[in-house]
Short mmCIF file of C-alpha atoms in Angstrom, two decimals:
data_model
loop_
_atom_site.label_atom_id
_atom_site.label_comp_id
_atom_site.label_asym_id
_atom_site.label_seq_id
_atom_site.Cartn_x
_atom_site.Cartn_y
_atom_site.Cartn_z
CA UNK A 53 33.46 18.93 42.06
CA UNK A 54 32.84 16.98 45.53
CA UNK A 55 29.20 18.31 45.08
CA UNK A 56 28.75 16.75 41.61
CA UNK A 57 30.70 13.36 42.88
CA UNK A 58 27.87 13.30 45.79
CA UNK A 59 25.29 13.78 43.67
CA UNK A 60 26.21 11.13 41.45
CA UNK A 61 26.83 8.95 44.02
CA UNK A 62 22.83 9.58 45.62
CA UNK A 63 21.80 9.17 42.05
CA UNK A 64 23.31 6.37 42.08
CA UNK A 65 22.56 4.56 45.15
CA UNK A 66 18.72 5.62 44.45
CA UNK A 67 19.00 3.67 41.46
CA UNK A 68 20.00 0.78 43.21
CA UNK A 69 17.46 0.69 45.83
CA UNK A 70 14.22 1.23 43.02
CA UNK A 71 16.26 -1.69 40.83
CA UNK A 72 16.02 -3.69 44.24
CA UNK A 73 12.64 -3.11 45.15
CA UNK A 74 10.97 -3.62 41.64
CA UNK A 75 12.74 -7.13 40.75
CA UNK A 76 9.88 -9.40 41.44
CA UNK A 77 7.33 -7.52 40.00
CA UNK A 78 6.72 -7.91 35.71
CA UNK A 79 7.53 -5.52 33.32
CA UNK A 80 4.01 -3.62 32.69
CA UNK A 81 5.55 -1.84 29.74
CA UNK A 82 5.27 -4.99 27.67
CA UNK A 83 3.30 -7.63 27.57
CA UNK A 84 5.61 -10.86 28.58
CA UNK A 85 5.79 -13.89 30.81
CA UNK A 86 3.83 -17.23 31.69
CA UNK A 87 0.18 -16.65 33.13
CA UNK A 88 -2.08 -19.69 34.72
CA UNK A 89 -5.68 -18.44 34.04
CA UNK A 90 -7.63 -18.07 36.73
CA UNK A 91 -11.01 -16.65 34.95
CA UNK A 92 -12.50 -16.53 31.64
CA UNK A 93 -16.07 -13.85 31.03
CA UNK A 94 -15.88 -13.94 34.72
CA UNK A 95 -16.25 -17.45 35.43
CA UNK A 96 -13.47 -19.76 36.71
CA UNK A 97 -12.00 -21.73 34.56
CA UNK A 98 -13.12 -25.33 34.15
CA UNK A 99 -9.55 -26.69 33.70
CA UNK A 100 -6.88 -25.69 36.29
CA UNK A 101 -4.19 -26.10 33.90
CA UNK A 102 -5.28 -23.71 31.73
CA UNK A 103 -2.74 -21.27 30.73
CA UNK A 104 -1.12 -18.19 28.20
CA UNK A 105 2.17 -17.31 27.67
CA UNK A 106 3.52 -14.05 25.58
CA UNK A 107 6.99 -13.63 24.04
CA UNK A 108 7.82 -9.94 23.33
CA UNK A 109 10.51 -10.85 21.04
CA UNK A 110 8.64 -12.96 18.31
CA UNK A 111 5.38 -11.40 19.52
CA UNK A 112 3.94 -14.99 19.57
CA UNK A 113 1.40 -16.21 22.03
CA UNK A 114 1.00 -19.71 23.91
CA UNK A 115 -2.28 -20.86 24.89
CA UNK A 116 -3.74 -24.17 26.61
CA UNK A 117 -7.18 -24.35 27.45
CA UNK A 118 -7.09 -28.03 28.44
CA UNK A 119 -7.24 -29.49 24.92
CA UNK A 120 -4.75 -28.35 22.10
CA UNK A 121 -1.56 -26.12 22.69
CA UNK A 122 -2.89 -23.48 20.82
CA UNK A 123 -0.78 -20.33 19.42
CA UNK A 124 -0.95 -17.51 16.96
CA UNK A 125 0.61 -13.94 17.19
CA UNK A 126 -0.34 -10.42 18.49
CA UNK A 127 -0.10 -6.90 18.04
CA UNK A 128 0.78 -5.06 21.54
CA UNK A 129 0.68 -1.03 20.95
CA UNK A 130 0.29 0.86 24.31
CA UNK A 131 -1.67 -1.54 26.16
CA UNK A 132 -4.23 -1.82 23.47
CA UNK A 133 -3.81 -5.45 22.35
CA UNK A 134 -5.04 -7.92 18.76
CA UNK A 135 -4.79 -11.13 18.61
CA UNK A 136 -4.42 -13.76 15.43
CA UNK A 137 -6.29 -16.58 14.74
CA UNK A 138 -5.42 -19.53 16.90
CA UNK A 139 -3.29 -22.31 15.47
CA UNK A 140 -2.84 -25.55 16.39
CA UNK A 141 -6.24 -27.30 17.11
CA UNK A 142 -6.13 -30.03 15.75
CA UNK A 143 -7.46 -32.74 17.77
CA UNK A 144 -10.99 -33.35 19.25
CA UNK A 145 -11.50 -33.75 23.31
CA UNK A 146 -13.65 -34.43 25.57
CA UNK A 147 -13.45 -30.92 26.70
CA UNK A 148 -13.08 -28.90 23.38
CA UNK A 149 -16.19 -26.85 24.39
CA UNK A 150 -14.18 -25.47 27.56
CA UNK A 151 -11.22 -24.50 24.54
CA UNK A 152 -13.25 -22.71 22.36
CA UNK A 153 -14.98 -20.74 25.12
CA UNK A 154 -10.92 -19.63 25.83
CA UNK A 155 -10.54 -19.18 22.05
CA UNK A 156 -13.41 -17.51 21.68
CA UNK A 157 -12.52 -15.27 24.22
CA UNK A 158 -9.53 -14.16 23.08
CA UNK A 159 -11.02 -12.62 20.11
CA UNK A 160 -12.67 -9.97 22.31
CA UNK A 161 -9.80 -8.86 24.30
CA UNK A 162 -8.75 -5.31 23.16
CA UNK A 163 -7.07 -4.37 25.73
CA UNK A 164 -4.82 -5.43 29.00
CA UNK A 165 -3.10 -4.64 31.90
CA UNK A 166 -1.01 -6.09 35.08
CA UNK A 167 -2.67 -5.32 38.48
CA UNK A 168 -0.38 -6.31 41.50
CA UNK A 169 -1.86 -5.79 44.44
CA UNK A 170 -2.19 -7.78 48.03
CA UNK A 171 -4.15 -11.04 46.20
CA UNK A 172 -0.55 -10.70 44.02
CA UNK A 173 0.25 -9.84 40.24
CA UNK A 174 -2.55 -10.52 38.14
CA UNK A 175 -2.94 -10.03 34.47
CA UNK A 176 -6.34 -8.77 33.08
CA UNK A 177 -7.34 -9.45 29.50
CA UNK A 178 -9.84 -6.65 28.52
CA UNK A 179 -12.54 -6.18 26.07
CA UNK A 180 -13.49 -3.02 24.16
CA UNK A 181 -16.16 -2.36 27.04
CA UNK A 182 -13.34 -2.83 29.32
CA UNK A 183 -14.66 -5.91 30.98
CA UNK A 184 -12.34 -8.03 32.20
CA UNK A 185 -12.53 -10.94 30.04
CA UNK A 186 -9.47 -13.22 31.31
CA UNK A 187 -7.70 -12.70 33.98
CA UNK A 188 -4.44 -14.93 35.20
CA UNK A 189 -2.05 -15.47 37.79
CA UNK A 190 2.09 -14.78 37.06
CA UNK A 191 3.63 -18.26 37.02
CA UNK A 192 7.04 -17.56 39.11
CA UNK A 193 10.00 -19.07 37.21
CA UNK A 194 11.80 -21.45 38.39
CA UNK A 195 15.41 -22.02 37.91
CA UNK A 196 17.06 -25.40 37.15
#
């Protein structure tokens, strides 16, 4: 019995520690959070506020490429990833070239993943080729 009670109680502490170690980095089982693009085909992006967020829940996407909040849904199954047809343009700017290059772009992406490295966690939007087509930066949340 004392062995099974000290077993537990390693089993237990382990779980702690990974729990601990793990809690700033994203979930890579599902695709989730608030991303500030960084690149789009490899080029940076023209606006600095561009950004995409995914819910998991409603499996709804948020986009801004500098012009219109854009969203639509998408289907996530093992990493391999669809996207709908934007809604939500609906007004003309001075930069809506730079939002349907984003747009645009997001109708390639078949794929993605969540590096995190030393340059931090970085989400990489993929294309059947597996070129990395958009690639953003985790937006830390903040707490009010």
């Amino acid at each position: 019995m004392k062995k099974l009670t000290s077993l537990l109680a390693s089993v237990a502490i382990l779980l702690v520690i990974n729990a601990c170690a793990f809690a700033d980095k994203p979930n890579t089982r599902f695709l989730s959070g608030n991303w500030e693009i960084r690149s789009l085909n490899g080029e940076p992006t023209p606006d600095t506020s561009s950004r995409i967020r995914f819910d998991p829940n409603t499996h709804q996407y948020f986009a801004y490429f500098g012009c219109n909040q854009i969203n639509g849904t998408y289907r996530d199954y093992h990493h391999t990833l669809r996207f709908s047809q934007p809604f939500g343009i609906n007004k003309l700017c001075a930069n809506i070239e730079d939002e349907r290059t984003g747009t645009g772009t997001l109708g390639f992406v078949k794929f993605w993943r969540i590096v995190n490295d030393t340059t931090g966690v970085r989400l990489q939007l993929l294309d059947k080729d597996r070129y990395v087509r958009v690639e953003a930066r985790l937006i830390k949340e903040t707490a009010n």
